[in-house]
Short mmCIF file of C-alpha atoms and ligand atoms in Angstrom, two decimals:
data_model
loop_
_atom_site.label_atom_id
_atom_site.label_comp_id
_atom_site.label_asym_id
_atom_site.label_seq_id
_atom_site.Cartn_x
_atom_site.Cartn_y
_atom_site.Cartn_z
CA MET A 1 3.97 -7.63 34.12
CA ILE A 2 4.78 -10.64 31.78
CA GLU A 3 6.97 -9.60 28.89
CA ASN A 4 5.95 -10.04 25.18
CA THR A 5 2.52 -11.37 26.02
CA LEU A 6 -0.96 -9.85 25.52
CA PHE A 7 -4.35 -11.24 26.48
CA ALA A 8 -7.29 -10.29 24.27
CA GLN A 9 -10.81 -11.11 25.31
CA HIS A 10 -11.64 -10.99 21.58
CA ALA A 11 -9.20 -11.43 18.67
CA ARG A 12 -9.78 -11.93 15.01
CA LEU A 13 -7.76 -14.99 13.83
CA ALA A 14 -7.67 -16.86 10.57
CA ASP A 15 -10.99 -18.53 11.41
CA GLY A 16 -12.80 -15.33 12.70
CA TRP A 17 -13.40 -13.79 16.08
CA ARG A 18 -12.20 -15.97 18.96
CA ARG A 19 -12.45 -15.52 22.70
CA ASN A 20 -9.66 -15.24 25.33
CA VAL A 21 -6.74 -15.22 22.97
CA LEU A 22 -3.18 -15.22 24.33
CA LEU A 23 -0.61 -13.70 22.04
CA GLN A 24 3.06 -14.30 22.62
CA TRP A 25 5.99 -13.10 20.66
CA ASP A 26 9.78 -13.08 20.71
CA ALA A 27 12.43 -10.36 20.86
CA THR A 28 12.60 -10.16 16.96
CA GLY A 29 8.88 -9.20 16.93
CA THR A 30 7.58 -12.51 15.63
CA LEU A 31 4.52 -14.24 17.09
CA THR A 32 5.50 -17.51 18.77
CA ALA A 33 2.02 -18.58 19.92
CA VAL A 34 -1.60 -17.44 19.42
CA THR A 35 -3.91 -19.40 21.66
CA PRO A 36 -7.62 -18.93 21.78
CA ASP A 37 -9.71 -20.13 24.77
CA SER A 38 -6.83 -19.44 27.10
CA VAL A 39 -6.90 -18.60 30.76
CA ALA A 40 -5.21 -15.19 31.38
CA PRO A 41 -1.98 -15.73 33.22
CA GLY A 42 -1.53 -13.64 36.34
CA GLY A 43 0.08 -10.29 35.71
CA VAL A 44 -0.67 -10.40 31.94
CA GLN A 45 -1.36 -7.30 30.07
CA TYR A 46 -4.97 -7.03 28.73
CA ALA A 47 -5.74 -5.47 25.29
CA ALA A 48 -8.08 -2.50 25.66
CA GLY A 49 -10.56 -3.80 23.10
CA PRO A 50 -10.95 -6.23 20.17
CA VAL A 51 -7.68 -7.14 18.45
CA MET A 52 -7.15 -7.80 14.82
CA ALA A 53 -4.19 -7.99 12.36
CA GLY A 54 -2.88 -4.66 11.07
CA MET A 55 -3.65 -3.89 7.44
CA PRO A 56 -0.77 -3.88 4.90
CA ASN A 57 -0.78 -0.84 2.56
CA LEU A 58 0.51 -2.33 -0.72
CA HIS A 59 0.94 0.93 -2.72
CA SER A 60 2.37 4.24 -1.68
CA HIS A 61 4.20 7.16 -3.38
CA ALA A 62 5.04 8.95 -0.12
CA PHE A 63 5.98 12.32 -1.54
CA GLN A 64 2.45 12.69 -3.09
CA ARG A 65 0.99 13.01 0.46
CA ALA A 66 2.25 16.57 0.43
CA MET A 67 0.07 17.49 -2.61
CA ALA A 68 -3.18 15.88 -1.42
CA GLY A 69 -5.98 18.36 -1.71
CA LEU A 70 -4.06 20.84 -3.87
CA THR A 71 -5.23 19.64 -7.34
CA GLU A 72 -8.98 19.68 -6.74
CA TYR A 73 -9.88 22.65 -8.97
CA ARG A 74 -10.72 22.79 -12.70
CA ALA A 75 -7.66 24.10 -14.49
CA ASN A 76 -9.11 23.17 -17.87
CA PRO A 77 -12.45 21.66 -18.96
CA ALA A 78 -10.68 18.40 -19.91
CA ASP A 79 -8.88 17.84 -16.60
CA SER A 80 -7.92 14.22 -16.33
CA PHE A 81 -5.31 11.85 -14.92
CA TRP A 82 -2.84 13.21 -17.49
CA SER A 83 -3.32 16.84 -16.39
CA TRP A 84 -3.06 15.83 -12.75
CA ARG A 85 0.22 14.11 -13.73
CA GLU A 86 1.56 17.34 -15.07
CA LEU A 87 0.94 19.01 -11.70
CA MET A 88 2.34 16.01 -9.81
CA TYR A 89 5.62 16.19 -11.91
CA ARG A 90 5.97 19.85 -11.10
CA PHE A 91 5.59 18.99 -7.43
CA ALA A 92 8.02 16.05 -7.71
CA ALA A 93 10.61 18.42 -9.19
CA ARG A 94 10.78 20.25 -5.84
CA ILE A 95 11.36 17.28 -3.52
CA THR A 96 14.64 17.01 -1.79
CA PRO A 97 16.11 14.25 0.39
CA GLU A 98 15.25 16.32 3.46
CA SER A 99 11.69 16.89 2.39
CA ILE A 100 10.92 13.36 1.36
CA GLY A 101 12.11 12.21 4.76
CA ALA A 102 9.86 14.69 6.51
CA ILE A 103 6.78 13.91 4.42
CA ALA A 104 7.28 10.15 4.76
CA GLN A 105 7.67 10.38 8.53
CA TRP A 106 4.38 12.25 8.93
CA LEU A 107 2.65 10.00 6.36
CA TYR A 108 3.78 6.78 8.13
CA ILE A 109 2.47 8.16 11.50
CA GLU A 110 -0.86 8.78 9.78
CA MET A 111 -0.86 5.25 8.36
CA LEU A 112 -0.05 3.74 11.77
CA LYS A 113 -2.77 5.68 13.48
CA ALA A 114 -5.19 4.40 10.85
CA GLY A 115 -4.17 0.83 11.45
CA TYR A 116 -1.87 0.23 8.49
CA THR A 117 1.13 -1.61 10.00
CA SER A 118 3.13 -2.25 6.69
CA VAL A 119 3.64 -0.21 3.57
CA CYS A 120 4.99 -0.98 0.21
CA GLU A 121 6.81 2.10 -1.09
CA PHE A 122 6.83 2.33 -4.93
CA HIS A 123 9.75 4.76 -4.96
CA TYR A 124 10.83 6.57 -8.11
CA VAL A 125 12.12 10.05 -7.31
CA HIS A 126 15.71 8.83 -7.35
CA HIS A 127 17.98 11.70 -8.52
CA ALA A 128 18.40 15.45 -8.42
CA PRO A 129 15.88 17.30 -10.52
CA ASP A 130 18.24 17.48 -13.60
CA GLY A 131 18.91 13.80 -13.38
CA GLN A 132 22.30 14.20 -11.63
CA ARG A 133 22.99 11.22 -9.31
CA TYR A 134 23.27 12.11 -5.66
CA ALA A 135 26.75 11.24 -4.15
CA ASN A 136 24.85 8.31 -2.52
CA PRO A 137 22.77 7.09 -5.43
CA ALA A 138 20.23 5.59 -2.97
CA GLU A 139 19.95 8.84 -0.90
CA MET A 140 16.27 9.33 -1.56
CA ALA A 141 15.26 5.80 -0.85
CA GLU A 142 17.44 5.70 2.24
CA ARG A 143 15.40 8.62 3.71
CA VAL A 144 12.24 6.90 3.07
CA VAL A 145 13.48 3.67 4.71
CA ASP A 146 14.69 5.75 7.70
CA ALA A 147 11.19 7.31 8.04
CA ALA A 148 9.73 3.80 8.18
CA GLN A 149 12.23 2.69 10.74
CA VAL A 150 11.80 5.67 12.98
CA THR A 151 8.00 5.59 12.99
CA GLY A 152 7.85 1.88 13.42
CA ILE A 153 5.92 0.90 10.26
CA GLY A 154 6.99 -2.31 8.44
CA MET A 155 8.31 -1.56 4.95
CA THR A 156 8.80 -3.20 1.59
CA MET A 157 11.01 -0.78 -0.35
CA LEU A 158 10.46 -1.13 -4.14
CA PRO A 159 12.87 1.14 -6.11
CA VAL A 160 11.23 1.85 -9.48
CA LEU A 161 12.72 1.16 -12.91
CA TYR A 162 11.64 3.95 -15.17
CA GLN A 163 13.29 4.21 -18.58
CA TYR A 164 10.96 5.49 -21.26
CA SER A 165 8.20 7.99 -21.62
CA GLY A 166 5.79 5.76 -23.51
CA PHE A 167 5.31 2.46 -25.43
CA GLY A 168 7.85 1.98 -28.16
CA ALA A 169 10.82 2.94 -25.89
CA LEU A 170 10.20 6.70 -26.35
CA ASP A 171 12.88 8.93 -24.81
CA PRO A 172 12.13 10.17 -21.29
CA ARG A 173 10.82 13.69 -20.91
CA ALA A 174 13.08 16.36 -19.18
CA ASP A 175 10.72 16.34 -16.23
CA GLN A 176 11.17 12.56 -15.77
CA ALA A 177 14.94 12.88 -15.46
CA ARG A 178 14.83 12.31 -11.73
CA PHE A 179 13.27 8.89 -12.19
CA ILE A 180 15.48 7.36 -14.83
CA HIS A 181 17.56 4.25 -14.35
CA THR A 182 18.71 1.27 -16.39
CA PRO A 183 18.00 -2.15 -14.90
CA GLU A 184 21.75 -2.38 -13.96
CA SER A 185 21.97 1.01 -12.34
CA LEU A 186 18.77 0.45 -10.39
CA LEU A 187 20.02 -2.99 -9.07
CA ALA A 188 23.36 -1.41 -8.16
CA SER A 189 21.58 1.30 -6.26
CA LEU A 190 19.39 -1.32 -4.53
CA ALA A 191 22.52 -3.27 -3.42
CA THR A 192 23.95 -0.07 -2.03
CA LEU A 193 20.76 0.54 -0.08
CA ARG A 194 20.66 -2.98 1.25
CA ASP A 195 24.24 -2.73 2.45
CA ALA A 196 23.38 0.63 4.27
CA ARG A 197 19.99 -0.57 5.55
CA PRO A 198 20.00 -4.40 5.82
CA GLU A 199 16.78 -6.33 5.64
CA ASN A 200 15.21 -7.37 8.90
CA GLY A 201 11.85 -8.59 10.12
CA ALA A 202 10.40 -5.19 9.43
CA LEU A 203 12.16 -4.39 6.24
CA ARG A 204 12.30 -6.10 2.82
CA TYR A 205 13.35 -5.10 -0.65
CA GLY A 206 11.84 -5.75 -4.10
CA VAL A 207 11.54 -3.81 -7.34
CA ALA A 208 8.94 -2.05 -9.30
CA PRO A 209 9.07 -1.69 -13.05
CA HIS A 210 6.95 1.49 -13.20
CA SER A 211 4.60 0.47 -15.98
CA LEU A 212 4.69 -1.04 -19.45
CA ARG A 213 4.89 2.48 -20.73
CA ALA A 214 8.20 2.97 -18.88
CA VAL A 215 10.13 -0.26 -19.55
CA SER A 216 10.57 -2.74 -22.47
CA ALA A 217 10.30 -6.45 -22.62
CA ALA A 218 14.08 -6.65 -22.81
CA SER A 219 14.75 -4.35 -19.86
CA LEU A 220 12.12 -6.10 -17.76
CA THR A 221 13.80 -9.41 -18.49
CA ARG A 222 17.16 -8.00 -17.35
CA LEU A 223 15.65 -6.47 -14.25
CA LEU A 224 14.07 -9.74 -13.14
CA ALA A 225 17.23 -11.84 -13.90
CA GLY A 226 19.32 -9.34 -11.87
CA LEU A 227 16.74 -9.30 -9.02
CA ASP A 228 16.76 -13.10 -8.80
CA ALA A 229 20.54 -13.17 -8.66
CA GLY A 230 20.71 -10.82 -5.67
CA PHE A 231 17.24 -10.98 -4.07
CA PRO A 232 15.72 -14.32 -4.96
CA GLY A 233 11.99 -14.40 -4.77
CA ALA A 234 11.66 -10.70 -3.93
CA PRO A 235 8.37 -8.91 -4.74
CA VAL A 236 7.74 -7.25 -8.05
CA HIS A 237 5.09 -4.55 -8.42
CA ILE A 238 4.01 -2.72 -11.53
CA HIS A 239 1.33 -0.19 -12.59
CA ILE A 240 -0.47 -2.09 -15.25
CA ALA A 241 -3.65 -0.75 -16.82
CA GLU A 242 -4.88 2.32 -15.03
CA GLN A 243 -5.99 4.45 -17.86
CA THR A 244 -7.86 3.52 -21.09
CA GLY A 245 -5.29 5.65 -22.94
CA GLU A 246 -2.43 3.47 -21.92
CA VAL A 247 -4.46 0.30 -22.80
CA ASP A 248 -5.09 1.81 -26.30
CA SER A 249 -1.39 2.64 -26.74
CA CYS A 250 -0.35 -0.79 -25.63
CA VAL A 251 -2.76 -2.48 -28.17
CA ALA A 252 -1.56 -0.06 -30.93
CA THR A 253 2.18 -0.66 -30.33
CA GLU A 254 2.34 -4.12 -28.76
CA GLY A 255 -0.68 -5.80 -30.30
CA SER A 256 -2.31 -6.68 -26.91
CA ARG A 257 -3.81 -5.17 -23.79
CA PRO A 258 -1.35 -4.66 -20.91
CA VAL A 259 -2.41 -7.49 -18.52
CA ARG A 260 -2.57 -9.94 -21.39
CA TRP A 261 0.75 -8.76 -22.68
CA LEU A 262 2.44 -9.21 -19.29
CA LEU A 263 0.81 -12.63 -18.53
CA ASP A 264 1.86 -13.94 -22.00
CA ARG A 265 5.49 -12.98 -21.72
CA PHE A 266 6.45 -13.28 -18.03
CA ASP A 267 6.08 -15.91 -15.35
CA VAL A 268 3.56 -13.87 -13.35
CA ASP A 269 2.73 -15.54 -9.97
CA SER A 270 2.08 -14.59 -6.36
CA ARG A 271 5.31 -12.61 -6.11
CA TRP A 272 3.74 -10.01 -8.46
CA CYS A 273 1.48 -7.18 -7.54
CA LEU A 274 -0.39 -5.68 -10.45
CA VAL A 275 -1.38 -2.20 -9.31
CA HIS A 276 -4.35 -0.55 -11.01
CA ALA A 277 -5.36 -3.54 -13.15
CA THR A 278 -8.37 -1.28 -13.66
CA HIS A 279 -9.01 -1.96 -17.35
CA VAL A 280 -9.18 -5.69 -17.87
CA ASP A 281 -11.49 -7.69 -20.07
CA GLU A 282 -13.21 -10.90 -18.92
CA ASN A 283 -10.45 -13.05 -20.29
CA GLU A 284 -7.72 -11.05 -18.52
CA VAL A 285 -9.77 -11.16 -15.28
CA GLN A 286 -9.78 -15.04 -15.45
CA SER A 287 -6.07 -15.38 -16.30
CA MET A 288 -5.01 -12.86 -13.75
CA ALA A 289 -6.98 -14.59 -10.97
CA ALA A 290 -5.53 -17.89 -11.99
CA SER A 291 -1.96 -16.54 -11.98
CA GLY A 292 -2.06 -15.92 -8.26
CA ALA A 293 -0.81 -12.40 -8.77
CA ILE A 294 -2.09 -9.80 -6.30
CA ALA A 295 -4.41 -7.09 -7.69
CA GLY A 296 -3.22 -3.84 -6.09
CA LEU A 297 -6.45 -1.80 -5.67
CA CYS A 298 -6.37 1.85 -4.63
CA PRO A 299 -10.04 2.80 -4.66
CA THR A 300 -9.79 6.37 -3.31
CA THR A 301 -6.86 7.38 -5.56
CA GLU A 302 -8.55 5.56 -8.56
CA ALA A 303 -11.72 7.54 -7.95
CA ASN A 304 -9.82 10.73 -7.32
CA LEU A 305 -7.91 10.39 -10.60
CA GLY A 306 -10.90 9.35 -12.64
CA ASP A 307 -9.41 5.96 -13.57
CA GLY A 308 -12.49 3.75 -13.86
CA LEU A 309 -13.77 0.77 -11.87
CA PHE A 310 -11.94 -2.54 -11.51
CA PRO A 311 -14.34 -5.53 -12.05
CA ALA A 312 -13.97 -6.58 -8.43
CA HIS A 313 -17.06 -8.83 -8.40
CA ASP A 314 -15.84 -10.94 -11.29
CA PHE A 315 -12.28 -11.06 -10.06
CA LEU A 316 -13.19 -12.18 -6.62
CA ALA A 317 -15.66 -14.75 -8.01
CA ALA A 318 -12.70 -16.18 -9.94
CA GLN A 319 -10.79 -16.45 -6.61
CA GLY A 320 -8.50 -13.65 -7.48
CA ARG A 321 -6.34 -12.12 -4.79
CA PHE A 322 -6.17 -8.49 -3.90
CA GLY A 323 -4.87 -5.97 -1.37
CA ILE A 324 -5.33 -2.20 -1.01
CA GLY A 325 -3.09 0.79 -1.26
CA SER A 326 -3.40 4.45 -0.41
CA ASP A 327 -1.22 5.36 -3.42
CA SER A 328 -1.51 9.23 -3.78
CA HIS A 329 -2.76 9.43 -0.15
CA ILE A 330 -5.86 11.44 -0.84
CA ALA A 331 -7.06 9.21 1.98
CA VAL A 332 -4.89 7.29 4.48
CA ASP A 333 -7.50 4.94 5.77
CA TRP A 334 -8.13 1.31 4.81
CA ARG A 335 -11.66 1.59 5.99
CA SER A 336 -12.35 4.13 3.15
CA GLU A 337 -10.64 1.93 0.65
CA LEU A 338 -12.75 -1.17 1.49
CA ARG A 339 -15.94 0.86 1.65
CA LEU A 340 -15.37 2.50 -1.74
CA LEU A 341 -14.39 -0.85 -3.26
CA GLU A 342 -17.77 -2.17 -2.28
CA TYR A 343 -19.71 0.99 -3.10
CA GLY A 344 -18.32 1.14 -6.62
CA GLN A 345 -19.70 -2.33 -7.28
CA ARG A 346 -23.08 -1.42 -5.66
CA LEU A 347 -23.37 1.71 -7.77
CA LEU A 348 -22.41 -0.13 -10.96
CA ARG A 349 -24.51 -3.22 -10.42
CA ARG A 350 -27.41 -1.60 -8.53
CA GLU A 351 -27.14 -4.36 -5.86
CA ARG A 352 -26.18 -4.61 -2.22
CA ASN A 353 -23.53 -6.73 -0.36
CA VAL A 354 -21.74 -7.50 -3.67
CA LEU A 355 -18.24 -8.47 -2.44
CA ALA A 356 -18.98 -11.35 -0.12
CA SER A 357 -19.14 -15.16 -0.44
CA SER A 358 -21.44 -17.93 0.77
CA ASN A 359 -19.22 -18.66 3.71
CA ALA A 360 -18.35 -15.02 4.44
CA VAL A 361 -21.61 -13.10 4.09
CA HIS A 362 -20.47 -9.98 5.90
CA VAL A 363 -18.92 -7.79 3.32
CA ALA A 364 -16.55 -5.97 5.64
CA ASP A 365 -15.25 -9.26 7.20
CA TYR A 366 -14.78 -10.78 3.79
CA LEU A 367 -12.91 -7.70 2.41
CA PHE A 368 -10.83 -7.13 5.49
CA ASP A 369 -9.59 -10.78 5.62
CA ALA A 370 -8.93 -10.84 1.85
CA ALA A 371 -7.14 -7.54 1.72
CA ALA A 372 -5.01 -8.38 4.76
CA LEU A 373 -3.88 -11.69 3.24
CA GLY A 374 -3.45 -10.40 -0.28
CA GLY A 375 -1.70 -7.31 0.91
CA ALA A 376 0.64 -9.42 3.05
CA ALA A 377 1.56 -11.45 0.00
CA ALA A 378 2.35 -8.23 -1.84
CA THR A 379 4.63 -7.09 1.01
CA GLY A 380 6.63 -10.33 0.76
CA ARG A 381 6.78 -10.27 4.48
CA ALA A 382 5.02 -12.59 7.08
CA VAL A 383 2.19 -10.30 8.07
CA GLY A 384 -1.56 -10.11 7.70
CA VAL A 385 -2.83 -12.75 10.08
CA LEU A 386 -2.42 -13.21 13.76
CA GLU A 387 -0.69 -16.67 13.90
CA ALA A 388 2.63 -18.06 15.11
CA GLY A 389 5.46 -17.41 12.64
CA ARG A 390 3.97 -14.08 11.44
CA ARG A 391 4.82 -10.59 12.73
CA ALA A 392 3.38 -9.25 15.97
CA ASP A 393 1.46 -6.52 14.19
CA TRP A 394 -2.07 -5.74 15.31
CA ILE A 395 -4.58 -3.01 15.96
CA VAL A 396 -6.93 -2.72 18.93
CA LEU A 397 -10.46 -1.30 18.37
CA ASP A 398 -12.02 1.06 20.83
CA PRO A 399 -14.75 -1.02 22.45
CA ASP A 400 -16.69 2.08 23.39
CA HIS A 401 -16.79 3.57 19.84
CA PRO A 402 -20.33 4.11 18.60
CA ALA A 403 -19.57 2.09 15.37
CA ILE A 404 -19.27 -1.10 17.47
CA ALA A 405 -20.56 -0.46 20.97
CA GLY A 406 -23.66 -2.60 21.71
CA HIS A 407 -23.06 -4.85 18.67
CA GLY A 408 -22.13 -8.51 18.58
CA CYS A 409 -18.75 -9.45 17.16
CA GLU A 410 -20.28 -10.44 13.75
CA ALA A 411 -21.13 -6.75 13.24
CA TRP A 412 -17.92 -5.14 14.50
CA LEU A 413 -16.07 -4.98 11.17
CA SER A 414 -19.21 -3.81 9.38
CA GLY A 415 -19.46 -0.94 11.82
CA VAL A 416 -15.74 -0.15 11.43
CA VAL A 417 -15.84 -0.15 7.64
CA PHE A 418 -19.20 1.18 6.76
CA CYS A 419 -20.17 3.63 9.58
CA GLU A 420 -18.65 6.97 9.33
CA HIS A 421 -19.47 8.36 12.71
CA GLY A 422 -16.96 10.37 14.69
CA GLU A 423 -13.29 9.65 15.32
CA SER A 424 -11.30 6.53 14.25
CA PRO A 425 -12.22 3.28 16.01
CA VAL A 426 -8.54 2.32 15.96
CA LEU A 427 -7.25 2.91 19.57
CA ASP A 428 -3.89 1.19 19.89
CA VAL A 429 -1.43 -0.14 17.24
CA THR A 430 1.43 -2.64 17.83
CA VAL A 431 4.05 -3.45 15.17
CA GLY A 432 6.73 -6.10 15.69
CA GLY A 433 5.67 -6.38 19.30
CA PHE A 434 6.08 -2.63 20.03
CA LYS A 435 3.11 -0.48 20.78
CA VAL A 436 3.59 2.50 18.40
CA VAL A 437 0.12 4.06 18.74
CA GLU A 438 -1.55 4.25 22.19
CA GLY A 439 -4.93 5.97 22.79
CA ARG A 440 -4.89 7.20 19.11
CA ARG A 441 -1.53 8.87 19.60
CA HIS A 442 1.94 8.20 18.17
CA ARG A 443 4.81 9.30 20.46
CA ASP A 444 6.35 11.53 17.68
CA GLU A 445 3.20 12.97 16.14
CA GLU A 446 3.70 16.56 17.31
CA SER A 447 7.31 16.89 16.31
CA ALA A 448 6.65 15.07 13.03
CA PHE A 449 3.78 17.29 12.19
CA ARG A 450 5.80 20.48 12.82
CA ARG A 451 8.51 19.19 10.56
CA TYR A 452 5.96 18.24 7.89
CA ARG A 453 4.24 21.56 8.12
CA ALA A 454 7.48 23.58 7.76
CA THR A 455 8.45 21.29 4.89
CA LEU A 456 5.17 21.88 3.10
CA GLU A 457 5.44 25.64 3.58
CA GLY A 458 8.91 25.52 2.04
CA LEU A 459 7.75 23.36 -0.87
CA LEU A 460 4.83 25.61 -1.68
CA ALA A 461 6.60 28.93 -1.25
C1 NGQ B 501 2.77 7.56 -10.34
N1 NGQ B 501 0.41 7.42 -9.99
O1 NGQ B 501 3.73 7.02 -10.78
O2 NGQ B 501 2.78 8.29 -9.34
C2 NGQ B 501 1.44 7.36 -10.98
C3 NGQ B 501 1.10 8.47 -11.98
C4 NGQ B 501 2.11 7.61 -14.12
C5 NGQ B 501 -0.72 6.81 -10.16
N2 NGQ B 501 -0.92 6.03 -11.27
C6 NGQ B 501 2.20 8.58 -13.05
N3 NGQ B 501 -1.70 6.81 -9.37
O3 NGQ B 501 1.40 6.61 -14.03
O4 NGQ B 501 2.75 7.84 -15.13
ZN1 ZN B 502 1.21 4.27 -8.07
#
């Protein structure tokens, strides 16, 4: 068997499906050559089916995986995002370093099995429930990084700056005490974390100001200056305009809508990921697209929480860049995210095949390639496309799956994204050159599930 080499009869490259692709990578997990129209060398390993880049998951709050499915009942006739948040805070109050590690490990195995090969963790449960620092101030984040490393998923760890409970620098609530940092204490904790868990090809750091509700212009300025001193060019993610209530408060206290406010005051470019830019007017759509920032879209969570619909058609028509995230993890499946993204637009516009372009007429192909590239930019890591210099991260589709069997390659992604027939079509998953899922199975899935289940039983007791 030749080391660090895979032969794929079909692989999706930057220019679409190609035949007879030879993939080669080095010991650090970086692709060194991706050569279509190759002849298979003797003794080479063959991929079991069509190969394509793994999908980056650009937005995750790992601990929320453990409450998925537990808030789907009417507690009051006006249930909303804000009443869900009360329940989420109650749940967050119970999380310990041990439990966040167990939840994240199981979650990342689910992600890998679904074909997500990278995750951006928007991490804000920093301290003990009463706000006391742990002896190691980065304890919670370290457990999450360890879960990524042990499962094999690539990670961008984004410790969150949370200071205030609302616009106008309102004092934090008691149940937000676990989240609270100053820019300086957050950056110090990030430096501690980096010393303990250094960056490598599969791990990068950035920061996440939680939202414009939770920081001020002055503190955001300090955070970014400190970040650039220690982590030049690192990614910056922020929740921006998810609920109309926060847009109204922003207008009332700051005089402009959140996306406009941010674009007018900060140098927003492709290192930024604006998560849930749900409520944007036409002018903001154009400016945000022109900025190069990545729109972080989380369609299943945004539907679950009753956020509203992002104007995806207009944003993509303006050449805006986007990626997808599983956020609250009500679904852990990029296929569902892309499908719902398109279906939201179909339902709204009463049209079909809305999110496509004249040179990419297949909706699923167009959305997959755009989300992989945009998501990759949001990770700040070299992922998202199978080409030399990027990570050796890919998924292998089951060639015998009914969603693709009998179809030509131009219909494979359509089948994968739009058909909901039977088990997952993702058969094998490789990250950094290591096969972490084989035949739909992760090597640690049984033990991780036992640990997750015991953790959940403890949390809910
Ligand atoms: C979060 N989640 O930080 O987990 C938020 C809710 C908030 C989503 N927006 C809390 N999906 O925005 O204050
Ligand atoms: Zn979020």
